[in-house]
Amino acid sequence: MILKWSITEMNAIEGVVKSVKYHAEMSENDKTVASEGYWYFDENGGNPVESLTEETVIEWVRQATMKDGKNMVEARLLEQLQAITEPVSLPWKPAKFKLDL
């Protein structure tokens, strides 16, 4: 499985990053799912915009989208990827019972 994040836009006021537009993509074999959105920051740790790297800003977004130790953007991408890679159940066949512990 391949996961790729990128920052496609960044907005700053007086040298402080206020928001970014991110793009996250997950792929496996020939299947790919993607999500993009905006993330708004209260502050950026005092780093001047000129000294930032894309990796730093991606890490800010990844950390900000964590909940209960899990990245919510990546979790949704994984769900979507699994949904398109799992076989489709036929409506005329009995459903299979699946127990997740």
Coordinates of C-alpha atoms in Angstrom, one line a residue:
M1 CA 0.0 0.0 0.0
I2 CA 1.3 3.4 -0.9
L3 CA 0.3 6.6 0.9
K4 CA 1.2 10.1 -0.4
W5 CA 0.4 13.5 1.1
S6 CA 1.0 16.8 -0.6
I7 CA 0.2 20.5 0.1
T8 CA -1.4 22.2 -2.8
E9 CA -2.1 25.6 -1.3
M10 CA -0.9 27.6 1.7
N11 CA -2.3 30.8 3.1
A12 CA -0.4 33.0 5.6
I13 CA -1.0 36.2 7.3
E14 CA 2.1 38.3 8.4
G15 CA 4.3 35.3 7.8
V16 CA 2.2 32.9 9.9
V17 CA 0.5 29.9 8.2
K18 CA -3.2 30.1 8.7
S19 CA -4.5 27.4 6.4
V20 CA -3.4 24.8 3.8
K21 CA -5.1 22.7 1.2
Y22 CA -3.9 19.1 1.4
H23 CA -4.2 16.1 -1.0
A24 CA -3.9 12.6 0.4
E25 CA -3.8 9.6 -1.9
M26 CA -3.7 5.9 -1.0
S27 CA -3.1 3.2 -3.6
E28 CA -2.7 -0.6 -3.8
N29 CA -2.1 -2.5 -7.0
D30 CA -4.2 -0.7 -9.6
K31 CA -6.7 0.9 -7.2
T32 CA -6.4 4.5 -5.9
V33 CA -8.5 6.6 -3.6
A34 CA -7.9 10.2 -2.7
S35 CA -9.1 13.0 -0.5
E36 CA -8.4 16.7 -0.3
G37 CA -9.5 19.4 2.0
Y38 CA -8.5 22.5 3.9
W39 CA -7.0 22.6 7.3
Y40 CA -7.0 25.8 9.4
F41 CA -4.3 26.5 12.1
D42 CA -4.5 28.7 15.2
E43 CA -0.7 29.1 15.0
N44 CA 2.3 27.4 13.3
G45 CA 4.8 27.3 16.1
G46 CA 6.4 30.6 15.1
N47 CA 8.2 29.2 12.1
P48 CA 8.7 31.8 9.3
V49 CA 6.9 30.7 6.1
E50 CA 10.2 30.9 4.2
S51 CA 11.9 28.3 6.3
L52 CA 9.0 25.7 6.1
T53 CA 9.2 22.5 4.0
E54 CA 6.2 20.6 2.6
E55 CA 7.1 17.7 4.8
T56 CA 6.8 20.0 7.9
V57 CA 3.4 21.2 6.9
I58 CA 2.2 17.7 6.0
E59 CA 3.3 16.6 9.5
W60 CA 1.3 19.4 11.1
V61 CA -1.8 18.3 9.2
R62 CA -1.2 14.6 10.0
Q63 CA -0.8 15.4 13.7
A64 CA -3.9 17.7 13.7
T65 CA -6.1 15.0 12.1
M66 CA -5.2 12.4 14.7
K67 CA -7.9 11.0 17.0
D68 CA -7.4 8.3 19.5
G69 CA -4.0 7.6 18.1
K70 CA -5.3 7.1 14.6
N71 CA -5.1 9.5 11.6
M72 CA -8.7 10.1 10.5
V73 CA -7.9 11.0 6.9
E74 CA -5.8 7.9 6.4
A75 CA -8.3 5.7 8.1
R76 CA -11.1 6.9 5.8
L77 CA -8.8 6.4 2.7
L78 CA -8.1 2.8 3.9
E79 CA -11.9 2.2 4.3
Q80 CA -12.5 3.5 0.8
L81 CA -9.7 1.4 -0.7
Q82 CA -10.9 -1.7 1.1
A83 CA -14.4 -1.0 -0.2
I84 CA -13.3 -1.0 -3.8
T85 CA -10.9 -4.0 -3.5
E86 CA -13.2 -6.4 -1.7
P87 CA -15.4 -8.6 -3.8
V88 CA -18.9 -7.4 -4.4
S89 CA -21.6 -9.6 -2.7
L90 CA -24.3 -10.9 -5.0
P91 CA -27.7 -9.9 -3.7
W92 CA -29.2 -13.4 -4.5
K93 CA -26.6 -15.2 -2.4
P94 CA -26.8 -15.4 1.4
A95 CA -24.6 -12.8 3.1
K96 CA -21.5 -13.9 4.9
F97 CA -21.2 -13.2 8.6
K98 CA -18.0 -11.5 9.5
L99 CA -17.0 -11.0 13.1
D100 CA -14.5 -8.2 13.9
L101 CA -13.0 -8.5 17.3

